[in-house]
Coordinates of C-alpha atoms in Angstrom, one line a residue:
M17 CA -13.7 -51.2 -61.4
G18 CA -15.2 -53.4 -58.7
L19 CA -16.4 -52.3 -55.4
E20 CA -13.7 -54.2 -53.5
E21 CA -11.3 -53.1 -56.4
S22 CA -12.3 -49.7 -55.5
M23 CA -11.8 -49.8 -52.2
V24 CA -8.6 -51.7 -51.8
T25 CA -7.2 -48.9 -53.9
N26 CA -8.4 -46.1 -52.3
C27 CA -7.4 -47.6 -48.9
N28 CA -3.6 -47.9 -50.3
A29 CA -3.9 -44.0 -51.1
P30 CA -1.7 -42.0 -49.3
E31 CA -4.4 -40.3 -48.3
W32 CA -6.1 -42.6 -46.5
Q33 CA -2.9 -43.9 -44.7
V34 CA -2.6 -40.2 -43.1
L35 CA -6.5 -40.7 -42.5
Q36 CA -6.2 -44.1 -41.2
A37 CA -2.9 -43.0 -38.4
M38 CA -5.1 -40.0 -37.6
L39 CA -8.3 -42.5 -36.9
E40 CA -5.9 -45.5 -34.5
L41 CA -5.3 -42.3 -32.3
G42 CA -8.8 -42.3 -31.3
V43 CA -10.4 -45.7 -32.5
D44 CA -9.4 -49.8 -32.5
W45 CA -9.9 -50.1 -36.4
I46 CA -11.4 -49.0 -39.6
W47 CA -13.7 -51.0 -41.5
E48 CA -15.8 -51.4 -44.5
Q49 CA -18.7 -53.1 -45.8
D50 CA -20.0 -53.8 -49.5
A51 CA -23.8 -53.7 -49.8
A52 CA -24.8 -57.6 -49.0
S53 CA -23.4 -56.4 -45.6
C54 CA -20.2 -58.3 -45.7
L55 CA -17.1 -57.4 -44.3
V56 CA -14.4 -56.1 -46.7
R57 CA -11.8 -54.3 -45.1
L58 CA -10.4 -54.1 -41.5
E59 CA -7.0 -52.1 -40.8
G60 CA -5.8 -51.4 -37.1
R61 CA -6.1 -54.3 -33.9
S62 CA -6.8 -57.1 -33.2
L63 CA -11.1 -56.7 -33.4
E64 CA -12.4 -56.6 -29.9
G65 CA -9.2 -57.9 -28.3
D66 CA -9.8 -61.6 -30.0
T67 CA -6.5 -63.0 -30.3
D68 CA -8.0 -65.8 -32.0
A69 CA -9.9 -64.5 -34.8
T70 CA -7.6 -63.0 -38.0
V71 CA -8.6 -60.5 -40.7
E72 CA -8.2 -63.2 -43.3
S73 CA -11.3 -65.4 -41.2
L74 CA -13.3 -62.4 -40.6
V75 CA -13.2 -60.9 -44.4
G76 CA -15.8 -61.9 -45.9
L77 CA -18.7 -62.5 -43.0
T78 CA -21.8 -60.0 -41.6
R79 CA -22.0 -59.2 -38.3
G80 CA -24.6 -61.6 -37.9
E81 CA -22.5 -64.2 -38.7
L82 CA -19.4 -62.0 -36.4
G83 CA -21.7 -63.5 -33.3
F84 CA -22.8 -59.2 -32.8
E85 CA -26.0 -58.5 -31.0
S86 CA -27.0 -55.1 -30.8
V87 CA -27.6 -52.8 -27.9
S88 CA -28.9 -49.7 -29.7
G89 CA -31.5 -50.9 -31.0
V90 CA -30.2 -51.6 -34.5
P91 CA -29.5 -54.9 -35.7
A92 CA -26.3 -55.9 -36.6
D93 CA -26.6 -56.6 -40.3
S94 CA -28.9 -53.5 -41.3
F95 CA -27.0 -51.0 -42.2
E96 CA -29.1 -50.4 -45.0
R97 CA -32.1 -49.3 -43.0
I98 CA -30.1 -46.3 -41.9
S99 CA -30.5 -43.1 -44.2
G100 CA -27.1 -41.0 -44.4
S101 CA -23.9 -41.4 -41.5
F102 CA -24.7 -43.3 -38.5
R103 CA -22.7 -43.0 -34.7
D104 CA -21.9 -44.3 -31.2
L105 CA -24.0 -47.8 -32.4
V106 CA -22.9 -50.0 -29.5
F107 CA -22.9 -53.8 -29.5
R108 CA -22.2 -56.7 -28.4
R109 CA -20.4 -60.3 -28.7
Y110 CA -19.0 -63.1 -27.1
L111 CA -15.9 -64.3 -28.1
G112 CA -14.1 -67.9 -28.6
G113 CA -14.0 -68.4 -24.6
G114 CA -17.1 -67.1 -23.6
E115 CA -16.2 -63.3 -22.9
L116 CA -18.2 -60.9 -23.4
R117 CA -17.0 -57.3 -25.2
Y118 CA -19.2 -53.8 -26.4
V119 CA -18.1 -52.5 -29.6
Q120 CA -18.8 -49.1 -30.4
L121 CA -19.6 -48.1 -34.5
S122 CA -19.4 -45.1 -36.2
G123 CA -20.0 -45.2 -40.3
A124 CA -21.4 -43.4 -43.5
P125 CA -22.5 -44.9 -46.9
I126 CA -20.1 -45.3 -49.9
H127 CA -21.9 -43.7 -52.8
D128 CA -21.1 -45.0 -56.5
A129 CA -20.4 -42.5 -59.8
H130 CA -24.1 -42.3 -59.4
G131 CA -24.5 -41.8 -56.2
C132 CA -25.7 -45.2 -55.0
C133 CA -25.1 -46.5 -51.9
V134 CA -22.6 -49.7 -51.9
G135 CA -21.1 -49.9 -48.7
F136 CA -20.1 -48.4 -45.6
R137 CA -17.1 -47.1 -44.3
G138 CA -16.4 -46.5 -40.2
T139 CA -14.6 -46.7 -37.2
G140 CA -15.1 -49.4 -34.1
K141 CA -13.8 -49.1 -30.7
D142 CA -13.8 -51.2 -27.7
I143 CA -15.7 -50.1 -24.8
T144 CA -15.8 -53.0 -22.5
R145 CA -14.5 -51.5 -19.6
D146 CA -16.9 -48.1 -20.1
E147 CA -19.6 -50.5 -20.7
R148 CA -19.2 -52.9 -17.6
R149 CA -18.6 -49.5 -15.1
R150 CA -21.6 -48.4 -16.6
I151 CA -23.5 -51.4 -16.5
M152 CA -21.9 -51.7 -12.1
A153 CA -23.0 -48.3 -11.8
E154 CA -26.1 -49.7 -12.4
R155 CA -26.3 -52.6 -10.4
F156 CA -25.1 -50.8 -7.8
Q157 CA -27.8 -48.1 -7.8
C158 CA -30.4 -50.5 -8.3
T159 CA -28.6 -52.3 -5.1
M160 CA -28.8 -49.1 -3.0
D161 CA -33.0 -48.1 -4.2
A162 CA -34.0 -51.5 -3.1
S163 CA -32.2 -51.2 0.8
P164 CA -34.9 -50.7 2.8
D165 CA -32.2 -48.1 4.5
L166 CA -31.5 -44.4 4.4
I167 CA -27.9 -44.0 2.6
F168 CA -26.6 -40.6 1.6
I169 CA -22.9 -39.8 -0.2
S170 CA -21.6 -36.8 0.7
D171 CA -18.8 -35.2 0.0
C172 CA -16.4 -34.3 3.0
E173 CA -14.2 -31.1 1.6
T174 CA -17.9 -29.3 0.2
H175 CA -20.5 -31.4 2.3
Q176 CA -22.4 -31.6 -0.7
F177 CA -25.0 -35.0 -1.2
V178 CA -23.0 -36.6 -4.2
Y179 CA -25.9 -39.4 -4.1
V180 CA -29.1 -40.6 -2.2
N181 CA -31.1 -43.5 -2.5
D182 CA -34.9 -43.9 -3.6
T183 CA -35.5 -45.0 0.3
A184 CA -34.0 -41.6 1.9
C185 CA -36.2 -39.5 -0.5
E186 CA -39.3 -42.2 0.4
V187 CA -38.9 -41.5 3.9
T188 CA -37.9 -37.9 4.5
G189 CA -40.2 -36.7 1.6
Y190 CA -37.4 -34.9 -0.2
S191 CA -37.3 -35.3 -4.0
R192 CA -34.0 -36.3 -5.2
E193 CA -33.1 -33.2 -7.1
E194 CA -34.2 -31.6 -3.5
L195 CA -31.5 -33.6 -1.3
L196 CA -28.7 -33.5 -4.2
N197 CA -29.1 -29.8 -3.7
M198 CA -28.4 -29.7 0.5
L199 CA -25.4 -29.7 2.4
G200 CA -25.2 -32.7 4.9
Y201 CA -24.9 -30.7 8.3
E202 CA -27.6 -28.2 6.8
F203 CA -30.3 -31.5 6.6
T204 CA -28.7 -33.1 9.4
G205 CA -30.0 -29.2 11.4
T206 CA -26.5 -28.7 12.5
T207 CA -23.8 -26.2 11.7
R208 CA -20.6 -26.3 9.0
E209 CA -18.0 -26.7 12.5
E210 CA -20.0 -29.5 14.1
G211 CA -20.4 -31.4 11.1
E212 CA -16.3 -30.9 10.7
A213 CA -16.0 -32.3 13.7
I214 CA -17.6 -35.6 12.9
I215 CA -16.1 -36.1 9.9
E216 CA -13.1 -35.7 11.7
T217 CA -14.5 -38.6 13.9
V218 CA -15.5 -41.0 11.4
R219 CA -12.1 -40.2 9.9
Q220 CA -10.1 -41.1 12.8
A221 CA -12.2 -44.6 13.5
G222 CA -11.1 -46.3 10.3
P223 CA -12.8 -48.3 8.3
E224 CA -14.8 -49.8 10.9
G225 CA -16.3 -46.4 11.0
I226 CA -18.8 -45.2 13.9
S227 CA -22.5 -46.1 14.8
E228 CA -24.1 -43.2 16.4
K229 CA -27.0 -43.6 19.2
P230 CA -30.4 -43.8 17.6
R231 CA -32.1 -40.6 16.6
L232 CA -36.4 -39.5 16.6
A233 CA -36.2 -38.5 12.9
G234 CA -38.8 -36.3 11.4
S235 CA -39.8 -35.9 7.5
K236 CA -40.2 -32.8 5.5
D237 CA -43.7 -32.3 6.2
G238 CA -42.6 -32.6 9.9
R239 CA -44.2 -36.0 10.6
R240 CA -42.6 -38.2 12.9
V241 CA -41.6 -40.8 10.8
G242 CA -39.0 -43.4 13.7
W243 CA -36.5 -43.9 15.3
W244 CA -33.3 -44.1 13.0
Q245 CA -29.5 -44.6 14.2
S246 CA -26.7 -43.8 11.2
H247 CA -23.6 -45.8 10.7
H248 CA -21.0 -43.1 9.0
R249 CA -17.7 -44.1 7.4
V250 CA -15.3 -42.8 5.0
A251 CA -13.8 -44.1 1.9
D252 CA -11.6 -42.3 -0.6
I253 CA -12.9 -43.0 -4.3
D254 CA -11.2 -41.8 -7.5
G255 CA -9.5 -39.5 -5.2
R256 CA -12.7 -38.1 -3.5
S257 CA -12.8 -38.1 0.3
L258 CA -16.4 -39.1 0.4
L259 CA -18.8 -39.4 3.8
I260 CA -20.8 -42.6 3.8
T261 CA -24.1 -42.6 6.2
S262 CA -25.8 -45.5 6.4
S263 CA -29.4 -45.2 8.4
R264 CA -32.0 -47.8 9.9
Q265 CA -35.0 -48.0 11.8
V266 CA -34.5 -49.5 15.0
T267 CA -38.2 -47.7 16.1
D268 CA -39.4 -51.0 18.0
R269 CA -36.0 -51.9 19.6
V270 CA -35.8 -48.5 21.0
L271 CA -39.7 -48.3 22.3
A272 CA -39.2 -51.7 23.9
E273 CA -36.1 -50.5 25.9
Q274 CA -38.2 -47.1 27.1
A275 CA -40.8 -49.8 27.7
A276 CA -38.7 -51.7 29.6
H277 CA -36.7 -48.6 31.8
H278 CA -40.6 -47.3 32.7
A279 CA -41.8 -50.0 33.7
Q280 CA -38.6 -50.5 35.8
R281 CA -38.8 -47.2 37.2
M282 CA -42.5 -47.9 38.2
Y283 CA -42.2 -51.1 39.4
A284 CA -39.7 -48.6 41.8
A285 CA -42.8 -46.5 42.6
L286 CA -44.3 -48.8 43.5
S287 CA -42.4 -50.8 45.8
A288 CA -41.4 -46.8 47.6
T289 CA -45.1 -45.9 47.7
N290 CA -45.8 -49.5 49.3
E291 CA -43.5 -48.3 51.8
A292 CA -44.9 -45.3 52.2
I293 CA -47.9 -46.8 53.0
M294 CA -46.8 -48.6 56.1
H295 CA -45.6 -45.6 57.6
A296 CA -48.1 -42.8 56.6
E297 CA -50.0 -41.0 60.0
T298 CA -52.1 -39.0 58.1
P299 CA -53.5 -38.3 54.1
E300 CA -51.6 -35.5 53.4
A301 CA -48.4 -37.2 54.8
L302 CA -49.0 -39.9 52.5
F303 CA -50.3 -37.6 49.3
K304 CA -47.0 -36.0 49.6
E305 CA -45.2 -39.0 49.9
V306 CA -46.9 -40.6 46.7
C307 CA -45.9 -37.8 44.7
R308 CA -42.5 -36.9 45.8
V309 CA -41.7 -41.0 45.1
A310 CA -43.3 -41.0 41.7
V311 CA -41.3 -38.4 40.7
D312 CA -37.9 -39.9 42.4
S313 CA -38.1 -43.0 41.4
G314 CA -40.5 -43.3 39.0
K315 CA -38.6 -40.6 36.9
L316 CA -41.6 -38.5 35.9
A317 CA -42.4 -34.8 35.3
A318 CA -44.6 -34.1 37.6
A319 CA -47.1 -36.3 39.7
Y320 CA -50.2 -34.8 41.2
I321 CA -53.2 -36.1 43.4
M322 CA -56.6 -34.4 43.4
L323 CA -60.2 -34.9 45.2
A324 CA -63.3 -34.5 44.1
D325 CA -64.7 -31.2 46.3
E326 CA -67.9 -32.3 47.5
E327 CA -69.2 -29.0 47.2
T328 CA -68.6 -27.9 43.8
D329 CA -67.7 -29.6 39.9
S330 CA -63.6 -29.4 41.2
L331 CA -60.5 -31.5 41.7
N332 CA -58.5 -29.8 43.7
V333 CA -54.7 -30.5 44.0
V334 CA -53.9 -31.7 47.6
A335 CA -50.0 -33.0 46.6
M336 CA -47.7 -32.5 44.4
A337 CA -44.2 -33.3 43.2
G338 CA -41.7 -32.0 40.4
A339 CA -42.1 -29.6 37.4
G340 CA -45.1 -26.8 37.2
Q341 CA -45.5 -25.6 41.1
D342 CA -45.6 -22.3 40.3
T343 CA -48.3 -22.9 37.5
T344 CA -50.3 -25.3 39.3
P345 CA -52.1 -23.1 41.3
L346 CA -53.5 -21.1 38.5
A347 CA -55.0 -24.3 37.2
V348 CA -58.5 -25.2 37.1
V349 CA -59.6 -28.4 37.3
S350 CA -63.8 -30.1 36.6
V351 CA -65.4 -33.0 36.7
N352 CA -68.3 -31.4 34.7
P353 CA -68.0 -32.4 30.6
D354 CA -70.2 -29.5 30.6
R355 CA -67.0 -27.2 30.7
P356 CA -63.8 -27.2 28.5
E357 CA -61.6 -27.5 32.0
G358 CA -63.8 -31.5 32.6
L359 CA -63.1 -33.0 29.2
G360 CA -59.5 -33.3 30.2
I361 CA -58.1 -36.8 30.9
A362 CA -57.9 -35.7 34.6
G363 CA -62.5 -35.7 34.6
T364 CA -62.7 -37.7 31.7
A365 CA -60.8 -40.8 34.1
F366 CA -62.6 -39.4 37.0
R367 CA -66.1 -39.3 35.7
K368 CA -65.5 -43.0 33.8
C369 CA -63.5 -44.5 36.4
R370 CA -61.0 -45.8 34.4
P371 CA -57.6 -44.9 33.3
E372 CA -57.5 -41.7 30.7
V373 CA -53.5 -41.2 28.8
T374 CA -52.5 -38.6 26.2
D375 CA -49.2 -39.1 24.6
D376 CA -48.5 -35.3 22.8
F377 CA -49.7 -33.0 25.6
M378 CA -49.1 -30.0 23.7
N379 CA -51.2 -31.0 20.7
D380 CA -54.5 -32.5 22.5
P381 CA -57.7 -30.9 22.3
R382 CA -58.7 -32.1 25.5
T383 CA -55.8 -30.6 27.5
R384 CA -56.2 -27.0 25.6
P385 CA -57.1 -25.1 28.4
W386 CA -53.6 -26.3 30.1
H387 CA -51.5 -25.3 27.4
E388 CA -50.0 -22.2 28.3
L389 CA -49.5 -23.4 32.0
A390 CA -47.5 -26.3 30.8
R391 CA -46.2 -24.4 28.0
K392 CA -42.9 -23.8 29.6
S393 CA -42.5 -27.2 31.5
R394 CA -42.0 -29.4 27.9
L395 CA -44.9 -32.0 29.3
K396 CA -44.7 -34.7 26.4
A397 CA -47.2 -37.3 28.0
A398 CA -49.9 -37.6 31.2
A399 CA -51.6 -40.2 32.9
A400 CA -55.2 -39.8 34.7
V401 CA -55.9 -43.0 36.8
P402 CA -59.0 -43.0 39.3
L403 CA -59.1 -43.4 43.0
L404 CA -61.5 -45.6 43.5
R405 CA -63.8 -46.7 46.9
D406 CA -66.3 -49.5 46.1
G407 CA -66.4 -49.0 42.7
R408 CA -66.9 -44.9 43.1
A409 CA -64.0 -42.3 42.6
L410 CA -63.0 -40.5 45.4
G411 CA -60.2 -38.2 42.6
V412 CA -57.0 -39.4 40.4
I413 CA -53.6 -39.7 40.5
Y414 CA -52.0 -37.9 37.7
L415 CA -48.6 -38.0 36.2
C416 CA -46.8 -36.2 33.5
A417 CA -43.6 -37.2 31.8
G418 CA -41.1 -35.6 29.7
E419 CA -40.9 -38.4 26.6
R420 CA -43.4 -39.7 24.5
R421 CA -44.8 -43.0 25.0
A422 CA -43.9 -43.4 28.5
F423 CA -46.9 -44.6 30.0
D424 CA -47.8 -48.2 27.4
A425 CA -50.2 -50.6 29.2
E426 CA -47.7 -52.4 31.6
V427 CA -46.7 -48.9 33.4
I428 CA -50.7 -48.1 33.8
A429 CA -51.4 -51.3 35.1
L430 CA -48.3 -50.6 37.5
I431 CA -50.1 -47.0 38.5
E432 CA -53.5 -48.6 39.2
R433 CA -52.0 -50.8 41.3
M434 CA -50.8 -47.8 43.3
A435 CA -53.7 -46.2 43.0
D436 CA -55.6 -49.0 44.5
N437 CA -53.0 -49.1 48.0
L438 CA -53.3 -45.5 47.7
S439 CA -57.3 -45.8 47.9
H440 CA -56.8 -48.3 50.6
A441 CA -54.3 -46.9 52.4
L442 CA -56.8 -43.9 52.2
L443 CA -59.7 -45.9 54.0
T444 CA -57.3 -46.8 56.2
L445 CA -56.3 -43.5 57.5
E446 CA -60.0 -42.0 57.4
H447 CA -61.9 -44.6 58.3
E448 CA -61.8 -47.0 61.6
A449 CA -57.9 -46.1 61.7
D450 CA -56.8 -48.7 64.6
R451 CA -58.4 -51.7 62.8
K452 CA -57.9 -50.6 59.5
R453 CA -54.0 -50.0 60.5
A454 CA -54.3 -53.6 61.9
E455 CA -55.4 -55.4 58.9
E456 CA -52.8 -53.4 57.2
R457 CA -50.4 -54.9 59.3
V458 CA -51.7 -58.2 59.0
R459 CA -51.3 -57.7 54.6
Y460 CA -47.9 -56.5 55.3
L461 CA -46.9 -59.4 57.2
A462 CA -48.0 -61.8 54.6
T463 CA -45.8 -60.6 52.1
H464 CA -43.3 -58.5 54.3
D465 CA -40.6 -60.7 57.1
S466 CA -41.7 -59.2 60.3
L467 CA -38.1 -59.1 61.6
T468 CA -36.6 -57.2 58.7
G469 CA -39.0 -55.5 57.1
L470 CA -38.4 -57.0 53.7
P471 CA -40.5 -58.4 51.6
N472 CA -40.6 -62.8 52.4
R473 CA -40.8 -65.8 50.4
A474 CA -44.6 -64.9 48.8
M475 CA -43.7 -61.3 47.8
F476 CA -40.4 -62.1 46.0
G477 CA -42.4 -64.9 44.4
E478 CA -44.3 -62.8 42.6
L479 CA -42.0 -60.4 41.8
L480 CA -40.1 -62.9 40.6
D481 CA -42.9 -63.9 38.6
Q482 CA -42.9 -60.7 37.0
A483 CA -40.0 -60.0 36.0
V484 CA -40.0 -63.1 33.8
V485 CA -43.3 -62.0 32.1
T486 CA -41.8 -58.6 31.7
A487 CA -37.7 -60.2 30.7
R488 CA -39.9 -62.6 28.0
R489 CA -41.8 -59.5 26.3
Y490 CA -38.9 -57.0 26.2
G491 CA -35.8 -59.2 26.2
N492 CA -34.1 -58.5 29.5
K493 CA -32.1 -60.7 31.6
P494 CA -33.3 -61.0 35.5
V495 CA -31.1 -62.5 38.1
V496 CA -31.8 -64.5 41.3
M497 CA -29.2 -64.5 44.3
F498 CA -29.0 -66.5 46.8
I499 CA -27.6 -65.5 50.1
D500 CA -26.6 -67.5 53.2
L501 CA -24.8 -65.8 56.3
D502 CA -21.8 -68.1 57.1
R503 CA -21.3 -68.0 60.8
F504 CA -25.3 -67.2 61.6
K505 CA -25.6 -70.5 64.0
L506 CA -22.5 -69.8 65.4
V507 CA -23.7 -66.3 66.4
N508 CA -27.4 -67.5 67.3
D509 CA -25.9 -70.3 69.7
S510 CA -23.0 -68.4 71.4
L511 CA -24.8 -64.3 71.9
G512 CA -28.6 -65.7 71.9
H513 CA -31.3 -65.4 69.8
A514 CA -31.6 -61.8 70.6
A515 CA -27.8 -61.3 68.8
G516 CA -29.1 -63.3 65.8
D517 CA -32.0 -60.9 65.4
Q518 CA -29.9 -58.3 65.9
L519 CA -27.4 -59.8 63.1
L520 CA -30.0 -60.1 60.5
Q521 CA -31.5 -56.8 61.2
E522 CA -27.9 -55.2 60.2
M523 CA -27.4 -57.7 57.5
A524 CA -30.5 -56.2 55.0
R525 CA -29.7 -52.8 56.4
R526 CA -26.6 -53.2 54.6
L527 CA -27.1 -55.3 51.7
K528 CA -30.1 -53.3 50.7
A529 CA -27.8 -50.3 50.9
V530 CA -25.8 -51.7 48.5
L531 CA -28.6 -52.0 45.8
R532 CA -30.1 -50.0 43.8
E533 CA -34.0 -49.1 43.8
S534 CA -35.6 -51.3 41.3
D535 CA -33.3 -53.9 42.9
I536 CA -35.7 -55.9 45.0
L537 CA -34.1 -57.8 48.2
A538 CA -36.2 -60.6 49.9
R539 CA -35.4 -62.4 53.0
L540 CA -36.7 -66.3 52.8
G541 CA -36.2 -67.5 56.9
G542 CA -33.1 -68.1 59.3
D543 CA -30.2 -66.4 57.4
E544 CA -31.1 -66.8 54.3
F545 CA -32.1 -63.6 51.6
V546 CA -32.7 -63.6 48.3
V547 CA -31.7 -60.3 45.4
L548 CA -33.6 -59.7 42.2
L549 CA -32.1 -58.0 40.0
H550 CA -34.5 -56.7 37.2
D551 CA -32.1 -56.3 33.9
V552 CA -28.4 -57.1 33.6
S553 CA -26.5 -56.6 30.1
E554 CA -23.7 -58.6 31.0
A555 CA -22.7 -61.4 33.5
K556 CA -19.8 -59.2 34.8
D557 CA -22.5 -56.9 35.9
A558 CA -23.9 -59.2 38.4
T559 CA -20.7 -60.1 40.0
I560 CA -19.7 -56.8 40.9
V561 CA -23.1 -56.4 42.1
A562 CA -22.2 -59.9 44.7
R563 CA -18.7 -58.4 45.4
K564 CA -20.6 -55.5 46.8
L565 CA -22.8 -57.7 48.8
L566 CA -19.8 -59.8 50.0
D567 CA -17.7 -56.4 51.3
A568 CA -21.1 -55.0 53.0
A569 CA -21.7 -58.6 54.9
V570 CA -18.0 -59.2 56.1
E571 CA -17.9 -55.6 57.9
L572 CA -17.3 -55.7 62.0
V573 CA -20.7 -55.6 63.6
S574 CA -21.7 -55.2 67.4
L575 CA -23.8 -57.3 68.9
M576 CA -24.3 -57.5 72.7
G577 CA -21.3 -55.6 73.3
Q578 CA -19.1 -57.7 71.0
D579 CA -17.9 -57.1 67.6
C580 CA -18.4 -59.6 65.0
R581 CA -17.6 -61.3 61.3
V582 CA -19.4 -63.1 59.6
T583 CA -19.0 -64.0 55.6
A584 CA -21.6 -64.8 52.9
S585 CA -21.7 -67.1 50.1
I586 CA -23.6 -66.6 47.1
G587 CA -24.9 -68.5 44.6
I588 CA -26.2 -66.6 41.1
S589 CA -28.7 -67.7 38.3
V590 CA -29.9 -65.9 35.2
Y591 CA -32.5 -65.8 33.0
P592 CA -32.7 -67.7 30.7
D593 CA -29.6 -69.1 31.0
H594 CA -30.6 -71.1 34.7
G595 CA -34.3 -71.0 34.3
D596 CA -37.4 -70.2 32.4
N597 CA -39.7 -69.9 35.7
Q598 CA -39.6 -68.9 39.2
Q599 CA -39.5 -72.3 40.4
T600 CA -35.6 -73.5 38.4
L601 CA -34.4 -70.2 39.0
M602 CA -34.8 -70.5 42.4
K603 CA -33.6 -73.9 43.0
N604 CA -30.6 -73.5 40.9
A605 CA -29.4 -70.4 42.5
D606 CA -29.7 -72.6 45.9
T607 CA -27.6 -74.7 44.2
A608 CA -25.4 -72.8 42.9
M609 CA -25.1 -71.3 46.9
Y610 CA -23.6 -74.7 47.8
L611 CA -21.2 -74.7 45.5
S612 CA -19.8 -71.8 46.9
K613 CA -19.9 -72.4 50.5
E614 CA -18.2 -75.8 49.2
K615 CA -15.6 -73.6 47.6
G616 CA -14.6 -71.9 51.2
K617 CA -17.6 -70.1 51.4
N618 CA -17.4 -66.2 51.4
T619 CA -17.4 -66.2 47.9
Y620 CA -20.3 -65.9 44.3
E621 CA -20.9 -68.9 42.0
F622 CA -23.0 -69.1 39.1
Y623 CA -25.4 -72.1 38.4
V624 CA -23.5 -74.9 36.6
P625 CA -25.4 -77.3 35.0
G626 CA -24.8 -80.8 36.8
L627 CA -24.3 -79.5 40.3
Q628 CA -26.1 -81.8 43.0
F629 CA -25.9 -81.7 46.0
Q630 CA -26.7 -84.2 49.4
A631 CA -29.2 -82.8 51.9
N632 CA -26.2 -82.4 54.1
G633 CA -25.2 -79.8 51.6
H634 CA -21.6 -81.6 50.5
L635 CA -21.2 -81.9 46.6
L636 CA -22.5 -84.6 45.3
V637 CA -22.2 -84.7 41.4
S638 CA -19.5 -82.1 40.2
P639 CA -20.1 -80.5 36.6
G640 CA -19.0 -82.9 33.7
Q641 CA -19.3 -86.1 35.8
D642 CA -21.4 -88.8 34.5

């Protein structure tokens, strides 16, 4: 009896039929092949779902001829190389329509009466769905691991991490095993209650999730790894509620925003310092006021002015403001490099006549002598800028901040300007007080309006140029507002020039009162004023300021015993939409002001490209006209 006949006989036996029925509960088909690897028997479902293939068309073909490609590493027609039984070998096969299917084969050799292998008999199972899921999972893993963002997935009920990508491991310094053994709220340093509150907030936000504010992150070894912003959303997957968190590095953006804020604050401090210089009568009063405005307007933790003691090598604190006033009298600061107290940034700045900065006060070896005194103040950064006269240091301005990177190059340049102004003022107060005070007044008038005390056109142009440079660097949007009083000529002609001057002074006071310290109000001449807003996020922010200015101007004013009311017309230009330099922004704001007058006065208008006006102020070309 031949092999094929034997197989047929065995397959028709009752016990074979019982075995076939049982196997079909867990497999898709039963197969047999001869010693030449040709298929001689196939029972069960159609092979791998190929409805075009009949059993008759498949019998007699080898697996290679059937298009089987090995996934398990065993060639399709090489079972004879396998000794004994085999299990779960995976093959793939493309159907006639190009569809890819995966099958899993298990089998055992068939022996004749002499113990020789005459073929194989086994089972087959279509595992296409499982294999596709496995491949998709691998692709998902590769995609997530290739992401530059940190990705964490945790169970909302247990808070256990169930997935972290390679980037999360690399950035945090933890292994994947370490992270997967952590709870989400423990990793972020919060309590379980806080973690559950966050999950509930994210769940309420729906599919869009929520984004947190940027946070300064650190690694396992305590090293800072920059600023990161996390986005959370909750997803229900296979009946399991999961919190999906992706965290993206935003260090450059945060540092740029911080630098812009620091510069804006220091602009305010510089402006307030210049005003203090003009009104100071004694060095002591001047020093005290400079320290105060550095803390209040510059938003610094502490400010000191130290002068050299002619009889010793010490730098003595002559004025201060902010934190540390109870410990400062105990501090010793020297200019002698042979003493530890002389190697700090104050002594070094004094000796070398240049600014010195520390960005990590409590860990900087130069500041070690003062660590214990400063511990309660939680200082993070400090800068020392020398007060110079004829190239020689008289003392230092010493400023402290409660945040790192508070003193970049632009801020230091502004502090140097502050120190230069302070040095000039000190010279004025100490020597030839009357003559120097007169000279300082001349300098003041060169940059300020003598009637109102506001910056004049020249100074405003310089400030606007600086604002444009800062905007190009950090991407903020300075705004120019051109203001003209509508009924000023009538007041001047009817009540006289003295009344007109009084009106201008009152308008200057009112307009400045509604602005922030960092904003600039200047008088260009006549009844024209101009405002510089250093940064606005949206156009509506500029309109809010414009309305406040209009409301301030329209209030009644008493002149020469008579109540008068004037209004204002405002034209607005925004960098860079309406110009990328001082001249264009000023011109376009002036043009927009004429449009507000054309529309009835006591209003504001933004610049619109295409506007032109005649010399008498009447509209010549409207927006959209050729």
